[in-house]
Tab-separated table of C-alpha atoms and ligand atoms in Angstrom:
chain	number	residue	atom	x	y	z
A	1	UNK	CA	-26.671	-64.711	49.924
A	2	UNK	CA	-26.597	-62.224	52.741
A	3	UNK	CA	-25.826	-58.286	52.960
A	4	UNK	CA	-22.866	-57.068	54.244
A	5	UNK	CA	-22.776	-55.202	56.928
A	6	UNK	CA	-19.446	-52.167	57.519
A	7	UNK	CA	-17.826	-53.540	61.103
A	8	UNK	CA	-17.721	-49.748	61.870
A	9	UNK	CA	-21.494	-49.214	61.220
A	10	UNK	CA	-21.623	-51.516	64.132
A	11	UNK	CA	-22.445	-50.395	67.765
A	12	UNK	CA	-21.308	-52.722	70.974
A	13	UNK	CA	-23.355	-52.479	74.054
A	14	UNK	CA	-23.762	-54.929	76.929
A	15	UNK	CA	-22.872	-58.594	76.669
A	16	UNK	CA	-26.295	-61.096	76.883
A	17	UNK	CA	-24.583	-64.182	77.400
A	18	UNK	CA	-23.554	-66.653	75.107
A	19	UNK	CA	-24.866	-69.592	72.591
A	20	UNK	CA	-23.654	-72.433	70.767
A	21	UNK	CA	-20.253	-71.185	69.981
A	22	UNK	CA	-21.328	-67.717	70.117
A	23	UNK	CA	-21.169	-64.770	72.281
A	24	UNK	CA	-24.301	-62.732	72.479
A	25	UNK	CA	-24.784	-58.497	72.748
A	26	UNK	CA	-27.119	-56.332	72.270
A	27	UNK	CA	-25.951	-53.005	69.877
A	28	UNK	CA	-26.595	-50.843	67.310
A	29	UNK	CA	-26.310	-50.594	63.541
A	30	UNK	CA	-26.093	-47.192	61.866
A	31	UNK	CA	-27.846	-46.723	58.424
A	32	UNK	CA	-26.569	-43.455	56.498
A	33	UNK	CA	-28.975	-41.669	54.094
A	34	UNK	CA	-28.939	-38.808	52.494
A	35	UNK	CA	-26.716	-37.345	55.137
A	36	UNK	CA	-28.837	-38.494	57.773
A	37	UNK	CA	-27.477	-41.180	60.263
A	38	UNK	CA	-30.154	-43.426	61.791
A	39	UNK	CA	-29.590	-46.254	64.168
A	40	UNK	CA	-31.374	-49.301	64.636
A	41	UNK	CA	-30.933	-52.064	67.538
A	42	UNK	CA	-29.357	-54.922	66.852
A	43	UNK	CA	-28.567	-58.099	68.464
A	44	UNK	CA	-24.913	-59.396	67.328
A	45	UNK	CA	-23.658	-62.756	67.783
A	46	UNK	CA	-20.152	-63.139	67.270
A	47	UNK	CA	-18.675	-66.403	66.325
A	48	UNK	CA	-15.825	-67.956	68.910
A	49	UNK	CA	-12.780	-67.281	67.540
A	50	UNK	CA	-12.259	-71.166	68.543
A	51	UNK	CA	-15.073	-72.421	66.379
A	52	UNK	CA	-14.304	-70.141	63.225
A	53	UNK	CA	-13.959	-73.195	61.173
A	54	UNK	CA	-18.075	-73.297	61.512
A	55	UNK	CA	-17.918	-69.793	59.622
A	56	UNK	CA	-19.703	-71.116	56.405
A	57	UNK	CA	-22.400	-72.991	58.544
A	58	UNK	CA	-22.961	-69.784	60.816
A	59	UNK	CA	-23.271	-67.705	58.106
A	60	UNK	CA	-25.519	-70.088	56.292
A	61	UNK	CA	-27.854	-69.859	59.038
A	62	UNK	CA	-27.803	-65.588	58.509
A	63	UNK	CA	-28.442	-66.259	54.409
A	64	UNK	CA	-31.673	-69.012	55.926
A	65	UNK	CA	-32.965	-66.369	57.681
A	66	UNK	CA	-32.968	-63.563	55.280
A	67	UNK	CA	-34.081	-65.697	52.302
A	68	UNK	CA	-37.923	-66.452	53.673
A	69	UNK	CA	-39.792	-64.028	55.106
A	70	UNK	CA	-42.905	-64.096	57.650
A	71	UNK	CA	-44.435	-62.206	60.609
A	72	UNK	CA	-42.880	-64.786	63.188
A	73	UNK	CA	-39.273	-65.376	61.680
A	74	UNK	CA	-37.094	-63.099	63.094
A	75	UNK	CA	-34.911	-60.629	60.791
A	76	UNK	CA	-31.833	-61.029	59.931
A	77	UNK	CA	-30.095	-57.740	58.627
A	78	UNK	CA	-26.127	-59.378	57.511
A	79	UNK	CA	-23.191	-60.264	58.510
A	80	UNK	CA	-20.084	-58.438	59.562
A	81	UNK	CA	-16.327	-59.674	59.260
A	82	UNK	CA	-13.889	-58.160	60.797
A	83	UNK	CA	-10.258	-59.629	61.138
A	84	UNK	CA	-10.836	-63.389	62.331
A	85	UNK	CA	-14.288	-62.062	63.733
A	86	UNK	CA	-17.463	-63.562	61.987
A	87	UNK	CA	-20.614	-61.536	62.973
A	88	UNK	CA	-23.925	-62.026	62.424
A	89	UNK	CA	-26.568	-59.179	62.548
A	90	UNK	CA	-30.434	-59.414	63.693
A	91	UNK	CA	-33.262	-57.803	64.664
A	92	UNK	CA	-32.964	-56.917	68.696
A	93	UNK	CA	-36.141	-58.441	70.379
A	94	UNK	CA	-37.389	-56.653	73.521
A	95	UNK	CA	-38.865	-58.956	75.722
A	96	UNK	CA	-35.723	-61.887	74.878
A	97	UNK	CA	-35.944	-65.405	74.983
A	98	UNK	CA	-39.270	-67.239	75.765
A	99	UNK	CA	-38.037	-69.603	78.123
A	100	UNK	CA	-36.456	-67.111	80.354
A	101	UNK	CA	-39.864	-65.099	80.328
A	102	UNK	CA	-41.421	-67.738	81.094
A	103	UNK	CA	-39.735	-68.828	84.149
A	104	UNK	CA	-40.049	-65.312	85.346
A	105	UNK	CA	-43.795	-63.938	84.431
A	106	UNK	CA	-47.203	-65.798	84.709
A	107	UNK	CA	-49.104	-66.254	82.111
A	108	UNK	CA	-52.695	-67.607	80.843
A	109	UNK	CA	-53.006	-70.861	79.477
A	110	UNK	CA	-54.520	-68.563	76.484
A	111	UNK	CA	-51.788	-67.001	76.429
A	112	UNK	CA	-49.581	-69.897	75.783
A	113	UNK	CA	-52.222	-71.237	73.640
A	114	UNK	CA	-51.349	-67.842	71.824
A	115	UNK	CA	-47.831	-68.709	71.165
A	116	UNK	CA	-48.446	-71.970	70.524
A	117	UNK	CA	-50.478	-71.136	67.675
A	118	UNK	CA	-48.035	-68.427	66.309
A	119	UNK	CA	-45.113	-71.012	66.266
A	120	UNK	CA	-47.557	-73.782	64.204
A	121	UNK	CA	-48.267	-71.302	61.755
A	122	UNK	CA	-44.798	-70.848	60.930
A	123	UNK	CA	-44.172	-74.765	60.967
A	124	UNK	CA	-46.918	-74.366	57.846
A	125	UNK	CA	-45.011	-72.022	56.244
A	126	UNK	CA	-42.189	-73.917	56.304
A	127	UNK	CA	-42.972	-76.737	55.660
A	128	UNK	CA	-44.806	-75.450	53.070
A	129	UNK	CA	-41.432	-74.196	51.718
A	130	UNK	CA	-39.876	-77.836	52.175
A	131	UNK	CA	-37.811	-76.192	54.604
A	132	UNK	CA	-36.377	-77.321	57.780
A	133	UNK	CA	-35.061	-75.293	60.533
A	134	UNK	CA	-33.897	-77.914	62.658
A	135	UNK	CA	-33.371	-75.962	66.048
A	136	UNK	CA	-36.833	-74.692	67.366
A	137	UNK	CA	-36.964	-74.624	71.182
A	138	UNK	CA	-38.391	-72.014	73.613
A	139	UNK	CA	-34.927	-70.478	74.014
A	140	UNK	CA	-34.935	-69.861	70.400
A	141	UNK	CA	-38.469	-68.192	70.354
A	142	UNK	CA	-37.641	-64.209	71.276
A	143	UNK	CA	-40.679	-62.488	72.518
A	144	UNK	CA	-41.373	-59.317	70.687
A	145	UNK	CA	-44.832	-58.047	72.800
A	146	UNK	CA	-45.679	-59.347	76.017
A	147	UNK	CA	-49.119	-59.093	75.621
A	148	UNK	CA	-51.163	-58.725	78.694
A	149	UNK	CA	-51.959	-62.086	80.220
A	150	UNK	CA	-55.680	-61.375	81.061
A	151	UNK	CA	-56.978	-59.954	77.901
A	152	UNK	CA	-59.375	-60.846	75.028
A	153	UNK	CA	-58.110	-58.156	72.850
A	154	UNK	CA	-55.573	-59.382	70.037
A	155	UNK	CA	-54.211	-56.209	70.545
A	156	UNK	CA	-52.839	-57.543	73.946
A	157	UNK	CA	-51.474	-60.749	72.828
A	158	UNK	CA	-47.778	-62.080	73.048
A	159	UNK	CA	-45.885	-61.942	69.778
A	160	UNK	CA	-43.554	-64.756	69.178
A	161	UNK	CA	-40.494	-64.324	66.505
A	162	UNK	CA	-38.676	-67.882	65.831
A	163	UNK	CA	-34.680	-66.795	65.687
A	164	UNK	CA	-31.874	-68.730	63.701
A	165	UNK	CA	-31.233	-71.946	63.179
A	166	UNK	CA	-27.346	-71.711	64.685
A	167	UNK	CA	-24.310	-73.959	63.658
A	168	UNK	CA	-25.472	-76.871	61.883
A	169	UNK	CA	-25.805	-80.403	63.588
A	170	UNK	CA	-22.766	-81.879	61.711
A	171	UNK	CA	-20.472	-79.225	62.949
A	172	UNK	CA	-21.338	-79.186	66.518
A	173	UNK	CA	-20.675	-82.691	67.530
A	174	UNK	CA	-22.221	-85.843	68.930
A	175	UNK	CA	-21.819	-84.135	72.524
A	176	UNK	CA	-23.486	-80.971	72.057
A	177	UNK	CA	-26.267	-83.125	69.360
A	178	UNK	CA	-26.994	-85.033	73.051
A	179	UNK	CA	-26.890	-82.354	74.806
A	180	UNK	CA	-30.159	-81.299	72.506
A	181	UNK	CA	-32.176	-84.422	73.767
A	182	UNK	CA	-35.030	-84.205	74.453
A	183	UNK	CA	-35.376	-81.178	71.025
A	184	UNK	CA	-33.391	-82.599	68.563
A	185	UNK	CA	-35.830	-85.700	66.621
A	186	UNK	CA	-34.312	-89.026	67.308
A	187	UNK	CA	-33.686	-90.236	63.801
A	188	UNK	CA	-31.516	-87.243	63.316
A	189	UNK	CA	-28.976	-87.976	66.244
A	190	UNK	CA	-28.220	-91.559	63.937
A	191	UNK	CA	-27.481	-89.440	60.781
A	192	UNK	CA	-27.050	-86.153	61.731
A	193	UNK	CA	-28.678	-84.622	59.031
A	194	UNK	CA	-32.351	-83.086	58.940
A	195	UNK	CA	-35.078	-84.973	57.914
A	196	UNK	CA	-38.449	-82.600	57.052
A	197	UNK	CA	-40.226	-84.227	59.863
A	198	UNK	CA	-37.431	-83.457	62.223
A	199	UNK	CA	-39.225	-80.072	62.876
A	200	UNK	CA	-41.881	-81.880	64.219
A	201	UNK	CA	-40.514	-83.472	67.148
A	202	UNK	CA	-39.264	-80.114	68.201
A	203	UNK	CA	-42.392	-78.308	68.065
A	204	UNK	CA	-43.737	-80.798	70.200
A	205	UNK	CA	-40.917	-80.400	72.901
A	206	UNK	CA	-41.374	-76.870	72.513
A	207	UNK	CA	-44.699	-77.262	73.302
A	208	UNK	CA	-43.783	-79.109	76.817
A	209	UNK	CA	-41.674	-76.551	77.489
A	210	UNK	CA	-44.540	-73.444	76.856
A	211	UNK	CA	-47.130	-75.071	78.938
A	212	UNK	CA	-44.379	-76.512	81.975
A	213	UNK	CA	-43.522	-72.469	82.019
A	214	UNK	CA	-40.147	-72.527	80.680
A	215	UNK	CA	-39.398	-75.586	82.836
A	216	UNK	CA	-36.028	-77.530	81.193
A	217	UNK	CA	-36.898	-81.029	80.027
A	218	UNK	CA	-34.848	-83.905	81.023
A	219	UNK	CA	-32.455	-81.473	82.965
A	220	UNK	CA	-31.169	-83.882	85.239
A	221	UNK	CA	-29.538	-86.582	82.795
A	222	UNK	CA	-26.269	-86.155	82.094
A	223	UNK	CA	-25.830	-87.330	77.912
A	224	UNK	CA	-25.207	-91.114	78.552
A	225	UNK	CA	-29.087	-90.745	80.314
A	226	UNK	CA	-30.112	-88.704	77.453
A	227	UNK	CA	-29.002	-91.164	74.513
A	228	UNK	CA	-30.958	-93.915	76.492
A	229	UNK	CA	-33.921	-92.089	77.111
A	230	UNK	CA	-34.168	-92.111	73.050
A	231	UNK	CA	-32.719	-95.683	73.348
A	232	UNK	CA	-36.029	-97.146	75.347
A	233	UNK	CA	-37.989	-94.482	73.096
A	234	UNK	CA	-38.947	-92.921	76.521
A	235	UNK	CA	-42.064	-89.829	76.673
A	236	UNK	CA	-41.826	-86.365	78.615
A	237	UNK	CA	-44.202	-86.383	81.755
A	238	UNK	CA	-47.942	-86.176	80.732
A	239	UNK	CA	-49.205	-82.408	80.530
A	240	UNK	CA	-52.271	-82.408	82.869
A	241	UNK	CA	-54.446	-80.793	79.963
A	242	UNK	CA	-55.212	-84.207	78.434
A	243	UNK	CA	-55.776	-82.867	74.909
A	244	UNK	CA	-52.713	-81.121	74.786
A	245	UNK	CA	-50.763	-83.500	75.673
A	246	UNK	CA	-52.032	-85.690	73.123
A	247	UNK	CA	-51.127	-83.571	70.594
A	248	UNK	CA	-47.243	-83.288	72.074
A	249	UNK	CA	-47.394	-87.169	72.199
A	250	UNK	CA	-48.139	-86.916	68.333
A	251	UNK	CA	-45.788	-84.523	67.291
A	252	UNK	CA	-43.191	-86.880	69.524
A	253	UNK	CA	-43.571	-89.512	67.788
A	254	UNK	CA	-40.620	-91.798	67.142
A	255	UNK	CA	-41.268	-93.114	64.160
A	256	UNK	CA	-41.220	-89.917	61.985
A	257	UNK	CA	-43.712	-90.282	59.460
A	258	UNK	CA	-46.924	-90.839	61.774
A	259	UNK	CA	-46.205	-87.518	63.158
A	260	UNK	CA	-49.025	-84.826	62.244
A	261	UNK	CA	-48.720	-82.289	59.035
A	262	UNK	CA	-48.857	-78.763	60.347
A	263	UNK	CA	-52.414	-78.260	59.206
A	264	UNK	CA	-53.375	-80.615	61.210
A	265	UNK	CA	-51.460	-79.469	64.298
A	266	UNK	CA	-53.336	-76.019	63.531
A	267	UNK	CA	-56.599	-77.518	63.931
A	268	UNK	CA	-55.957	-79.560	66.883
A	269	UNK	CA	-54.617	-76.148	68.338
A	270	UNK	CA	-58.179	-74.192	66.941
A	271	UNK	CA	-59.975	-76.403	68.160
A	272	UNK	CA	-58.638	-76.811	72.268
A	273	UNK	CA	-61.338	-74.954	74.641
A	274	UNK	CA	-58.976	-74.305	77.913
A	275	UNK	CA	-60.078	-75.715	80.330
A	276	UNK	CA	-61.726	-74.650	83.890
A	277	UNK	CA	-58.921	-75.503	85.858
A	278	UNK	CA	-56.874	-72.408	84.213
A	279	UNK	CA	-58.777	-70.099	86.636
A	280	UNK	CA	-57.211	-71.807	89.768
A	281	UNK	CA	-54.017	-72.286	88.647
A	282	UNK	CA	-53.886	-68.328	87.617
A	283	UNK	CA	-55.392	-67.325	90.527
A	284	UNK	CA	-53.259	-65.656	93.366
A	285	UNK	CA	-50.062	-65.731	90.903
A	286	UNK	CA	-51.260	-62.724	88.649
A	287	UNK	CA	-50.802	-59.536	90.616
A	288	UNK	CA	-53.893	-57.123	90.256
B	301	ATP	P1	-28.266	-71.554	69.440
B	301	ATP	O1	-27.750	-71.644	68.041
B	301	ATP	O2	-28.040	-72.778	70.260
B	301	ATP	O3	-29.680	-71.091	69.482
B	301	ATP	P2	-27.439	-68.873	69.964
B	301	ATP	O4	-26.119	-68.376	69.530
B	301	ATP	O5	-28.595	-68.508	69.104
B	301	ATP	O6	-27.363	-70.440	70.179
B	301	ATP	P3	-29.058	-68.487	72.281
B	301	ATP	O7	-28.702	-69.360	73.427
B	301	ATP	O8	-30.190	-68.877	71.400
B	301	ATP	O9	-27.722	-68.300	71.411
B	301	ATP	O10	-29.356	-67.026	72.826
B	301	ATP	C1	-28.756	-66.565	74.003
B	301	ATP	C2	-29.603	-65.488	74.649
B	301	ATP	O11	-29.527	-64.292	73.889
B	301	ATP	C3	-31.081	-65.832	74.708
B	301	ATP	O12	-31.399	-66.497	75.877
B	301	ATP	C4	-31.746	-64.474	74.663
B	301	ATP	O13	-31.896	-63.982	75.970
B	301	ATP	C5	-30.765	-63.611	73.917
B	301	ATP	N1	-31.166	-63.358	72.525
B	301	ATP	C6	-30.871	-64.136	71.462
B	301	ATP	N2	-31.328	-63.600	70.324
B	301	ATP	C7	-31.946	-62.441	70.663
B	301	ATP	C8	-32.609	-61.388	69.914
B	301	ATP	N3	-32.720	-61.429	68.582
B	301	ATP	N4	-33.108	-60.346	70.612
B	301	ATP	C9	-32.978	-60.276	71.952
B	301	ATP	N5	-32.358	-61.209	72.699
B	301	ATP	C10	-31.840	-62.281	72.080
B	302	MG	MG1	-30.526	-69.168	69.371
């Protein structure tokens, strides 16, 4: 179930790089009302024309996204076909991806505290839903407000919108599945289907990521490495903020049912105090 969207309502601007079989831009959309024309920005991700087999698991992703609805899922507006070209149509989110931001701002532990927050309470919603999305990661969390590191105000906090799912595990392949070590859950590499706990293990990798600043787990290891760091049911490196990174430890469980419900990921969130040392690791890296 998705909307349709006219391939010459479409406007093509410049190219942001490229996905899991998918070639990222940024562009326009033009709605027409009442004689008036109106354009919104989009972000488009085209399918590769070598991977347009995947078009019913692409698209299935656009109909996930525009069949639930909250503050931190990011909008999906249609698809577009044109010729062997499958298209899919979202909301265009200023600030990008998190993990790039990330790597190139610094920020508060509050504020990552922030976005950790935002990103549990959409694990409750979905998993209120029974849903699973099976592909969170920092990459796939697009900032939509920077928010101003240094501030108490909510007015000045970041604004996290959790993008689409992609091309479905099954159709991507045991390399690229590895490839998603440490953020895919180990039980689903064996089956490559999604489990509702699944979601789980990715929030808590996510997590890693958020408070390492963007930093790529496990970079190093090629995908033999990878498959036996799940083999040897290996860790991440210890966060430094002890109660944080017992929670990640939690969520990273191996054994998928003692991992946490998302309630109680929410109040092990609400109820971290950061601690002192935040004031000399932000000191001298925030300019005045
Ligand atoms: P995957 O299915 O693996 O997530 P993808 O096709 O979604 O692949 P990404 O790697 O997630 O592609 O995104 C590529 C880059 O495009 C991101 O790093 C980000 O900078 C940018 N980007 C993606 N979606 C948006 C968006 N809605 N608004 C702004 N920038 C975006
Ligand atoms: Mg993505």
């Amino acid at each position: 179930q998705f909307h349709m969207i006219k391939h010459e309502d479409l406007i093509w601007k410049e190219s942001l790089g490229q996905g899991s079989f998918t070639q990222i831009y940024r562009g326009g959309k033009v709605d027409r009302q009442d004689g008036e024309t109106h354009t919104t920005d989009v972000l488009l991700k085209v399918l590769d024309v070598e991977h347009k087999n995947s078009w019913e698991s692409f698209f299935e992703a656009a109909s996930f996204m525009s069949q639930i609805s909250h503050t931190h899922l990011l909008m999906v507006y249609g698809v577009s076909v044109h010729k062997s070209k499958n298209i899919m149509v979202q909301e265009f989110v200023k600030y990008g991806a998190l993990d790039l931001y990330l790597k190139r701002s610094s920020v508060s532990l509050s504020w990552k505290l922030d976005v950790a927050k935002q990103l549990a309470c959409t694990l409750n919603f979905l998993e209120e839903k029974n849903i699973v999305h099976g592909n969170i990661c920092a990459k796939n969390l697009l900032l939509a407000r920077g928010g101003d590191p240094n501030s108490e105000n909510s007015e000045n906090s970041p604004f996290i919108k959790l993008s689409d799912p992609g091309i479905s595990m099954a159709m991507l392949g045991k390399e690229v599945v590895l490839d998603r070590i440490p953020w895919v859950a180990p039980e689903v590499l064996e089956k490559l289907e999604l489990g509702q706990q699944c979601d789980k293990w990715s929030f808590g990798t996510t997590l890693w990521e958020i408070f390492n600043g963007g930093e790529i787990p496990l970079q190093r290891l090629d995908p033999k490495q990878k498959q036996r760091f799940y083999d040897q049911r290996s860790q991440l490196p210890c966060l430094e903020w002890a109660e944080l990174a017992d929670l990640i430890s939690q969520c990273m469980q191996y054994q998928a049912e003692l991992r946490p419900s998302s309630r109680s990921i929410i109040r092990h969130l609400n109820g971290l105090i950061t601690p002192d040392y935040e004031v000399l690791h932000a000191s001298g890296s925030v300019p005045e």
